C-alpha cells in the first residue's frame, strides 16, 4: 500500500528569547493509508511538534510533508486552513470543546466551513454522535458531560467531515482507565471499520499497544 | 460570518458581570445621546408648532427675532393696504399688530427668568384658532389684563388666575390660562396690544405684524407685491411656520453640537470599557481560538466573531439607553430660547431617526471597543494558543 503521509527531511526549531531551540532534526516518516501509529517519547522530545506539522497547523523550517499527494508545507496559511477543514480530524488531550456550544453544535462546527445544507449537516452530526454512542446527549453542554463523554464528542467532531487522517495528542492523557479504554476502543474501530489513518501521540504504553506500529522520538530524532 | 452568532451571544452571557458593566456604560452614554437629540427635536417641534402655515409674519429684515424687530406706524399702514390680505365680514383686514417684549419674573423655586409678553389685536383670535382658553376668561381689550400660557402656570410667582404681576410700572391681572397645541405661545403672556404699547411707551411702533391671506397659496403673489414697494425694502414677509422653524434651528443645532461633543467624550470611557471586557474575553478564550483555527476557521472568522460579540453587547446597551430615554417624553422642561432670550418650555420628543442614530452611535462604540481585542484574537498563532492551557 502507498504511503499517504510522507514526511521528508524536516527540521523544526523554535525561537525562545534569543536562542534557537532545535526541536526536530531531519526527520523522515512514512505512514501508510489505514495505518494506526503511536508516537512515543519523553516529554519535550518533539511529539506534539511533529503531529502539528503533519496536521498542517505548523510549518517545518525545511523539508516537505506530503499528505495524499499534496505538499502541505508549501501551502499558504489560508489554503492550509481550508485543507485542514477537509482532511484532518483533531483530538486533543483536554478535548477542547467550545463550552458555550452543545455537543451537537460542537460537532457541527467543522461542517459550517462546508457547503452542506442545514439538513445535511444535521444528518452528519447525528451519524457522528451515534457512532461515538452519544446520540442521546446531543443537547448537553460540555460541562454536563464526563471527561470520557467529552472526548467522545471531540472524536465525533474530528470525524464528522470524514477526514483522511486523524491526529490525536494524548487523547487518553486526562482520562481514568475505563474511559481511556473506551476511547482507545473507539479509535481502533475508526481505524478498522472506517479505515481512518490515525496518528496518536501518547505516553501510555497501554494506549500505544492498541496501535499497529509504535515510533519513538528522542530529543528530536526518530528512533 | 462562519462562526455562528449564537457562539458570540452565549459567550457574552457567560461573563455576566463584566458584560453587565459594559452594557450599563453604553446604555448611559446612549441615554444621554438620545436625550440631547430628543431635546433638540422637542424644541424644533415646539417652535414649528407655534407657527401656522396659513399666516404671514412681517419683520424687520435685520432682526434676529420678534423682540428686535421694529415696525413703525407708516410701515404698518403700507402693509395693511397690500392686496391678498383676508378681511373680516366688517371689512377689517385680519392683522394682529404685536409688540413683543421681555419681562423679568420670579421663578417659584427662586431666581429670575425672562418671559415674553405679547400684545395682540382682536383679530389674533381669527389668526390663531389653536389658541384656546382652558381656564378663566379672555382678557378684555382696553384693560391691563393678561392670559397666561399653560406652561408658565405654576413655574412663576403670581402667575395663577386672580393674581397680579408687576411690570412696566403697573400691575397686570391674570384672568385666564390658554393652550396653543404645545407651541411656543404656551410659554408667553398675552394681553391687549394697545395696553402693552402704552405701558412700554412705544407709541404705535410694534414688533411684528401677523396677518392672514385670502388663501395660503397667494403668499408668492403677496410677497411679490410686498417686495415691489420700495418703502418696505427693510422689511420682509415670511410664512409664520417657516419663521418659527428657522428660529428653532440655531438653538436646536447648538444643543445638538454641544450634546454630541459631550457624549462623544463620555463614549470614549464606554468604548474603553468595552475594550477591556473584550480583551479579557480574548485572553480567557485563547485555547478556544486555537481550536477554532485548527478546525479550519480563518483569522477573519475569528475577527468577525469577536467583533460580533462586542457589537451585540453595545446594541443591547443601546436598546436599554433608548428605552430609558424614551421615557423622557413624559417630561417637559424649559430652557432659554437663544433667539429670543426668553424661557421656552417644551417636551422631549423621540423620532425614528433618533433611535437609528443612537443605534449607530452604540454600534460604533462596540466596533471601536471590540476592534483591537478582535485583532489580537485573529492574530494569535495557533500553536501558541493551543499550548496555553
Ligand atoms: N511555540 C513554541 N515556542 C517555543 N518552544 C516551543 C514551542 N513549541 C514547542 N516548543 C519546545 O519544543 C520542544 C518540543 O515540544 P513538544 O511540545 O513537541 O514536545 P512533546 O514531545 O509533545 O512533549 P510533551 O510530552 O510534554 O507533550 C519543547 O522543548 C518545547 O518547550
Ligand atoms: Mg506534547
CSV table of C-alpha atoms in Angstrom, one decimal, chain A:
chain,number,residue,atom,x,y,z
A,1,UNK,CA,0.0,0.0,0.0
A,2,UNK,CA,1.2,3.5,-0.8
A,3,UNK,CA,2.2,5.9,1.9
A,4,UNK,CA,-0.5,8.5,2.5
A,5,UNK,CA,1.7,10.7,4.6
A,6,UNK,CA,5.3,11.3,3.6
A,7,UNK,CA,7.4,13.3,5.9
A,8,UNK,CA,10.8,14.0,4.3
A,9,UNK,CA,13.9,15.5,5.9
A,10,UNK,CA,12.1,18.0,8.1
A,11,UNK,CA,13.8,20.4,10.5
A,12,UNK,CA,12.0,22.4,13.0
A,13,UNK,CA,13.2,24.8,15.7
A,14,UNK,CA,11.6,27.4,17.8
A,15,UNK,CA,12.9,30.8,18.8
A,16,UNK,CA,12.8,31.3,22.5
A,17,UNK,CA,14.1,34.7,23.7
A,18,UNK,CA,17.4,34.9,22.0
A,19,UNK,CA,18.1,31.3,21.5
A,20,UNK,CA,17.1,29.0,18.7
A,21,UNK,CA,15.8,25.7,20.2
A,22,UNK,CA,16.1,22.8,17.7
A,23,UNK,CA,13.1,20.5,18.2
A,24,UNK,CA,13.1,18.1,15.2
A,25,UNK,CA,16.3,17.1,13.4
A,26,UNK,CA,16.0,15.8,9.9
A,27,UNK,CA,13.0,13.6,10.5
A,28,UNK,CA,11.6,11.4,7.8
A,29,UNK,CA,8.5,9.2,8.3
A,30,UNK,CA,6.1,7.5,6.0
A,31,UNK,CA,2.6,6.5,7.2
A,32,UNK,CA,0.6,4.1,5.0
A,33,UNK,CA,-3.1,4.6,4.3
A,34,UNK,CA,-5.2,2.9,7.0
A,35,UNK,CA,-2.3,2.8,9.5
A,36,UNK,CA,-2.7,3.4,13.2
A,37,UNK,CA,0.6,4.6,14.5
A,38,UNK,CA,1.6,5.6,18.0
A,39,UNK,CA,4.2,8.3,18.6
A,40,UNK,CA,6.0,7.9,21.9
A,41,UNK,CA,8.9,9.5,23.6
A,42,UNK,CA,9.9,11.5,26.6
A,43,UNK,CA,8.4,14.9,27.4
A,44,UNK,CA,9.9,17.6,25.2
A,45,UNK,CA,11.1,15.2,22.6
A,46,UNK,CA,9.0,16.9,19.9
A,47,UNK,CA,6.0,14.6,19.5
A,48,UNK,CA,3.4,17.3,19.6
A,49,UNK,CA,5.5,19.4,17.2
A,50,UNK,CA,5.7,16.6,14.7
A,51,UNK,CA,2.0,15.9,15.0
A,52,UNK,CA,1.2,19.6,14.4
A,53,UNK,CA,3.4,19.7,11.3
A,54,UNK,CA,1.6,16.6,9.9
A,55,UNK,CA,-1.8,18.2,10.8
A,56,UNK,CA,-0.9,21.4,9.0
A,57,UNK,CA,-1.1,23.8,11.9
A,58,UNK,CA,2.6,24.5,11.9
A,59,UNK,CA,5.2,24.6,9.2
A,60,UNK,CA,8.6,23.0,9.0
A,61,UNK,CA,11.7,25.1,8.6
A,62,UNK,CA,13.0,22.7,6.0
A,63,UNK,CA,11.8,19.6,4.2
A,64,UNK,CA,8.4,18.5,2.8
A,65,UNK,CA,5.3,16.9,4.2
A,66,UNK,CA,3.1,15.3,1.6
A,67,UNK,CA,-0.4,14.2,2.6
A,68,UNK,CA,-2.4,12.4,-0.1
A,69,UNK,CA,-0.1,13.9,-2.8
A,70,UNK,CA,-0.3,17.5,-1.5
A,71,UNK,CA,2.8,19.1,-0.2
A,72,UNK,CA,1.2,20.9,2.7
A,73,UNK,CA,4.5,22.6,3.7
A,74,UNK,CA,4.1,24.7,0.5
A,75,UNK,CA,0.5,25.8,1.1
A,76,UNK,CA,-0.3,29.4,2.2
A,77,UNK,CA,-1.9,29.9,5.6
A,78,UNK,CA,-5.4,30.2,4.2
A,79,UNK,CA,-5.0,27.3,1.8
A,80,UNK,CA,-3.8,25.3,4.8
A,81,UNK,CA,-6.9,26.3,6.8
A,82,UNK,CA,-9.1,25.0,4.1
A,83,UNK,CA,-7.0,21.9,3.7
A,84,UNK,CA,-7.3,21.1,7.4
A,85,UNK,CA,-11.0,21.5,7.4
A,86,UNK,CA,-11.4,18.8,4.7
A,87,UNK,CA,-8.6,16.5,5.6
A,88,UNK,CA,-7.7,16.4,9.3
A,89,UNK,CA,-9.6,15.5,12.3
A,90,UNK,CA,-8.2,16.7,15.6
A,91,UNK,CA,-8.4,15.1,19.0
A,92,UNK,CA,-6.9,17.0,21.9
A,93,UNK,CA,-5.8,15.9,25.4
A,94,UNK,CA,-8.2,18.3,27.0
A,95,UNK,CA,-10.9,17.7,24.4
A,96,UNK,CA,-11.0,21.5,23.6
A,97,UNK,CA,-14.8,21.6,23.1
A,98,UNK,CA,-16.4,25.0,23.0
A,99,UNK,CA,-18.1,25.4,26.3
A,100,UNK,CA,-20.9,27.6,25.1
A,101,UNK,CA,-22.0,25.2,22.4
A,102,UNK,CA,-23.9,21.9,22.9
A,103,UNK,CA,-22.5,18.6,21.9
A,104,UNK,CA,-24.5,18.8,18.7
A,105,UNK,CA,-23.2,22.3,17.9
A,106,UNK,CA,-19.6,21.4,18.7
A,107,UNK,CA,-19.7,18.6,16.3
A,108,UNK,CA,-21.5,20.8,13.7
A,109,UNK,CA,-18.7,23.4,13.8
A,110,UNK,CA,-16.4,22.0,11.2
A,111,UNK,CA,-19.3,21.5,8.9
A,112,UNK,CA,-20.0,25.2,8.9
A,113,UNK,CA,-17.0,25.5,6.7
A,114,UNK,CA,-18.5,23.3,4.1
A,115,UNK,CA,-21.3,23.9,1.7
A,116,UNK,CA,-23.7,21.4,3.3
A,117,UNK,CA,-27.2,22.5,3.9
A,118,UNK,CA,-28.6,22.6,7.5
A,119,UNK,CA,-30.4,19.4,6.9
A,120,UNK,CA,-27.3,17.6,5.6
A,121,UNK,CA,-25.3,19.0,8.4
A,122,UNK,CA,-27.8,17.6,10.9
A,123,UNK,CA,-27.6,14.1,9.3
A,124,UNK,CA,-23.8,14.1,9.5
A,125,UNK,CA,-23.8,15.3,13.1
A,126,UNK,CA,-26.3,12.8,14.2
A,127,UNK,CA,-24.4,10.0,12.5
A,128,UNK,CA,-21.1,11.0,14.1
A,129,UNK,CA,-22.6,11.3,17.6
A,130,UNK,CA,-24.4,8.0,17.1
A,131,UNK,CA,-21.1,6.4,16.1
A,132,UNK,CA,-19.5,7.5,19.4
A,133,UNK,CA,-22.6,6.4,21.3
A,134,UNK,CA,-23.8,9.9,22.4
A,135,UNK,CA,-26.9,10.3,20.3
A,136,UNK,CA,-28.9,10.9,23.5
A,137,UNK,CA,-26.6,13.6,24.7
A,138,UNK,CA,-26.7,15.9,21.7
A,139,UNK,CA,-28.2,18.9,23.6
A,140,UNK,CA,-25.9,18.7,26.5
A,141,UNK,CA,-23.2,21.3,27.1
A,142,UNK,CA,-19.6,20.1,27.7
A,143,UNK,CA,-19.8,20.8,31.4
A,144,UNK,CA,-22.8,18.5,31.7
A,145,UNK,CA,-20.7,15.6,30.3
A,146,UNK,CA,-18.0,13.4,31.9
A,147,UNK,CA,-14.4,13.6,30.6
A,148,UNK,CA,-14.8,10.4,28.6
A,149,UNK,CA,-18.0,11.7,27.1
A,150,UNK,CA,-16.4,15.0,26.2
A,151,UNK,CA,-13.6,13.2,24.5
A,152,UNK,CA,-16.2,11.1,22.5
A,153,UNK,CA,-17.9,14.4,21.4
A,154,UNK,CA,-14.4,15.6,20.3
A,155,UNK,CA,-13.9,12.4,18.3
A,156,UNK,CA,-17.3,12.9,16.7
A,157,UNK,CA,-16.2,16.4,15.8
A,158,UNK,CA,-13.0,15.0,14.4
A,159,UNK,CA,-14.7,12.5,12.1
A,160,UNK,CA,-17.8,14.5,11.0
A,161,UNK,CA,-16.1,15.9,7.9
A,162,UNK,CA,-14.8,12.4,7.0
A,163,UNK,CA,-11.2,13.4,7.0
A,164,UNK,CA,-8.3,11.4,5.6
A,165,UNK,CA,-6.2,11.5,8.8
A,166,UNK,CA,-7.0,11.8,12.5
A,167,UNK,CA,-4.4,13.2,14.8
A,168,UNK,CA,-4.7,12.6,18.5
A,169,UNK,CA,-2.4,14.2,21.0
A,170,UNK,CA,-2.6,12.2,24.2
A,171,UNK,CA,-6.3,11.5,23.8
A,172,UNK,CA,-6.4,9.5,27.0
A,173,UNK,CA,-4.0,11.6,29.0
A,174,UNK,CA,-6.7,13.2,31.1
A,175,UNK,CA,-9.0,10.2,31.5
A,176,UNK,CA,-9.5,7.4,34.0
A,177,UNK,CA,-8.6,3.8,32.9
A,178,UNK,CA,-12.2,2.9,32.0
A,179,UNK,CA,-12.9,6.0,29.9
A,180,UNK,CA,-9.4,5.7,28.3
A,181,UNK,CA,-10.2,2.2,27.2
A,182,UNK,CA,-13.5,3.3,25.7
A,183,UNK,CA,-11.7,6.0,23.7
A,184,UNK,CA,-9.0,3.6,22.6
A,185,UNK,CA,-11.6,1.1,21.5
A,186,UNK,CA,-13.4,3.9,19.6
A,187,UNK,CA,-10.1,4.8,17.8
A,188,UNK,CA,-9.5,1.2,16.9
A,189,UNK,CA,-12.9,0.9,15.5
A,190,UNK,CA,-12.4,4.1,13.4
A,191,UNK,CA,-9.3,2.5,12.1
A,192,UNK,CA,-10.5,-1.0,11.4
A,193,UNK,CA,-14.1,-0.3,10.3
A,194,UNK,CA,-13.8,3.1,8.8
A,195,UNK,CA,-10.2,2.8,7.5
A,196,UNK,CA,-9.1,6.1,9.0
A,197,UNK,CA,-5.4,6.7,9.2
A,198,UNK,CA,-4.6,7.6,12.8
A,199,UNK,CA,-1.5,9.2,14.4
A,200,UNK,CA,-1.7,9.2,18.1
A,201,UNK,CA,0.8,10.8,20.5
A,202,UNK,CA,0.9,9.0,23.8
A,203,UNK,CA,2.9,8.4,26.9
A,204,UNK,CA,0.9,5.4,27.9
A,205,UNK,CA,2.2,2.0,26.8
A,206,UNK,CA,-1.2,0.5,27.1
A,207,UNK,CA,-2.6,3.1,24.7
A,208,UNK,CA,0.3,2.6,22.4
A,209,UNK,CA,-0.2,-1.1,22.3
A,210,UNK,CA,-3.5,-0.6,20.6
A,211,UNK,CA,-1.7,0.9,17.6
A,212,UNK,CA,-0.3,-1.2,14.8
A,213,UNK,CA,3.0,0.5,14.9
A,214,UNK,CA,5.0,2.4,17.5
A,215,UNK,CA,7.6,5.1,16.7
A,216,UNK,CA,9.8,6.7,19.3
A,217,UNK,CA,11.1,10.2,19.3
A,218,UNK,CA,14.1,11.1,21.4
A,219,UNK,CA,15.4,14.7,21.5
A,220,UNK,CA,14.2,15.4,18.0
A,221,UNK,CA,15.3,12.2,16.4
A,222,UNK,CA,13.1,9.4,15.3
A,223,UNK,CA,14.4,6.1,16.6
